[in-house]
C-alpha positions as MATLAB code, in Angstrom:
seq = 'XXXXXXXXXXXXXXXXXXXXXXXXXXXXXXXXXXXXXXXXXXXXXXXXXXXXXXXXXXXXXXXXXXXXXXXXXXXXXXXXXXXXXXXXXXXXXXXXXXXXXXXXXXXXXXXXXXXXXXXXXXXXXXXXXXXXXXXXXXXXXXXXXXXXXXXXXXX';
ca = [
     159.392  148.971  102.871;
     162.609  149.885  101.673;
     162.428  147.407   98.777;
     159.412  149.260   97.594;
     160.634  152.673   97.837;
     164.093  151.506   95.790;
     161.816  149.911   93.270;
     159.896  153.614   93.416;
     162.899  155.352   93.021;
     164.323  152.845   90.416;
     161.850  153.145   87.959;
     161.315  157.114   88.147;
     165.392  157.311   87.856;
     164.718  154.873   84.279;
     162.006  156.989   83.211;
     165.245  159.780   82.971;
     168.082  157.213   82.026;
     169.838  157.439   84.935;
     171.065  154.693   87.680;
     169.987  154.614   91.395;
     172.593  154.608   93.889;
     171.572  153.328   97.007;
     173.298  153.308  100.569;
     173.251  150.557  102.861;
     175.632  150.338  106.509;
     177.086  146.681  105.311;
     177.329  143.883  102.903;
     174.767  141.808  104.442;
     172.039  144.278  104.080;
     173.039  145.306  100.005;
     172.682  141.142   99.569;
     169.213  141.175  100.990;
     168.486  144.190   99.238;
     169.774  142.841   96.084;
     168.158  139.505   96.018;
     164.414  141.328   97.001;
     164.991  143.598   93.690;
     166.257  141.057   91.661;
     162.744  139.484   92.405;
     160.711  142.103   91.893;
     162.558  143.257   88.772;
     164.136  140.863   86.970;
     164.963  143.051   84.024;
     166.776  145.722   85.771;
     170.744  144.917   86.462;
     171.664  145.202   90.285;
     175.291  145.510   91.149;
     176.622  145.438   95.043;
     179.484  147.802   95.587;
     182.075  147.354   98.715;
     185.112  146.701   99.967;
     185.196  143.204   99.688;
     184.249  142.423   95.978;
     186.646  140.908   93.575;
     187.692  144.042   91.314;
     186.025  142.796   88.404;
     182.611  142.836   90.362;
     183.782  146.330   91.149;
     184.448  147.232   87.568;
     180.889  146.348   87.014;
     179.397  148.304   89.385;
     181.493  151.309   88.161;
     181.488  150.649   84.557;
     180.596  154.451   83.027;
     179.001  152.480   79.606;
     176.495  150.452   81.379;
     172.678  150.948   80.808;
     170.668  152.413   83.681;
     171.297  150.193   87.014;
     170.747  150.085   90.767;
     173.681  149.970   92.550;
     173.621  149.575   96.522;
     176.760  150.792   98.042;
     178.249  150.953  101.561;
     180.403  154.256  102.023;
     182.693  153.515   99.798;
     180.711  155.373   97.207;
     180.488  158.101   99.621;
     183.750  159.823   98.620;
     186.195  157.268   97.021;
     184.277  157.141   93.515;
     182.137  158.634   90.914;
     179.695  156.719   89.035;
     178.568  158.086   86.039;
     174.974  158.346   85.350;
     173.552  158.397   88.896;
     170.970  160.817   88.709;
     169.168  158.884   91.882;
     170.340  158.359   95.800;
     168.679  156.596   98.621;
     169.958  157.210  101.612;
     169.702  155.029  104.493;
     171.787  156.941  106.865;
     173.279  153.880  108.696;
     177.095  153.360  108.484;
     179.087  150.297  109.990;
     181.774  152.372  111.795;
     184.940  151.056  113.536;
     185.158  151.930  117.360;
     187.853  151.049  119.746;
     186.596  150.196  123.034;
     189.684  151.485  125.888;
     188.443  148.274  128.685;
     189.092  145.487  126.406;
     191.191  146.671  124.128;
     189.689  145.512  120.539;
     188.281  147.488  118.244;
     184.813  146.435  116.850;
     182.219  147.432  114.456;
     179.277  149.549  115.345;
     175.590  150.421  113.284;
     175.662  153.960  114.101;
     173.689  156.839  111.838;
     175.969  158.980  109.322;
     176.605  162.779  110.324;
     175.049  165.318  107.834;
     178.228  166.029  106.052;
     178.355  162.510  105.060;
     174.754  162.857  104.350;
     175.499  165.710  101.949;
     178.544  163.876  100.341;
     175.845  160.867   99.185;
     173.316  163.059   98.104;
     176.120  164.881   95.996;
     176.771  161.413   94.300;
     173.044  162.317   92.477;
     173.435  164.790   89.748;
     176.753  165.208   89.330;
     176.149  165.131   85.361;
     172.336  166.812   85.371;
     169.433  167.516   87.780;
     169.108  164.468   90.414;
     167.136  163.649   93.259;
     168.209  161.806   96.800;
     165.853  160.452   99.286;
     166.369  159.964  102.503;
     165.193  157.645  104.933;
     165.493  158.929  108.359;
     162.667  161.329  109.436;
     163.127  165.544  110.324;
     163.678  164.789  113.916;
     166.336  162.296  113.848;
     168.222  164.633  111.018;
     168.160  167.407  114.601;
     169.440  164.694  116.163;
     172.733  163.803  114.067;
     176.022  164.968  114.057;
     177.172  168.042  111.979;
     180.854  166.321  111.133;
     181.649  162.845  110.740;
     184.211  162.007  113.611;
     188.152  161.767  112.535;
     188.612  157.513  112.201;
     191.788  158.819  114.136;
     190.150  159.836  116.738;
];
């Protein structure tokens, strides 16, 4: 489902120029993402964007000359970088979040739904240059249900 609406998304965002920015929690979601589109559209450049890329992959992804491309993204795009020509966002509203659990001691990593300020942040990402559009996936009663502000990692 989510493949199809990206591929939706994608080809409206061409129709303008623009790139499509989309936000996943992790890495291993943007790798099943990005092998599904490179399947169902060969001709259009994907480029994964996190923490753990080589720089030059990252350069890619970022690269403010490239043609119109998806990107999928964990929250590093959030706030950390601009990529020109976005004029597209899907939202997923799932980030992998860092939680330190008191009983045992160890911190671990958690799937846990983005507040609406970061929800506002990567919708900002669309547009920054003209008009752009952000979809996202999460339905009117779970956006009641979210946080206002993202929790301090501090705290």
């Amino acid at each position: 489902m989510r493949a199809l609406q990206a591929d939706q998304a994608e080809r409206e965002g061409a129709r303008g120029g623009g790139s499509l920015l989309a936000f996943f929690p992790g890495r291993r979601e943007i790798e099943r993402a990005r092998v599904s589109l490179e399947r169902l559209l060969p001709s259009v450049p994907v480029y994964p964007l996190y923490g753990g890329l080589k720089p030059e992959q990252q350069r890619a992804a970022l690269n403010p000359n490239a043609p119109p491309r998806v990107i999928l993204s964990t929250n590093i795009a959030e706030t950390s970088v601009t990529i020109e020509g976005v004029v597209e966002v899907i939202d997923t509203g799932l980030a992998r979040q860092t939680s330190y659990d008191p009983k045992t001691g160890l911190e671990r990593l958690a799937l846990t739904p983005i507040a609406l300020d970061a929800a506002t942040q990567r919708a900002g990402r669309a547009g920054r240059v003209r008009a752009g559009r952000c979809w996202r996936l999460w339905s009117a009663l779970d956006e009641h249900k979210r946080s206002q502000q993202s929790a301090p990692e501090v705290a």
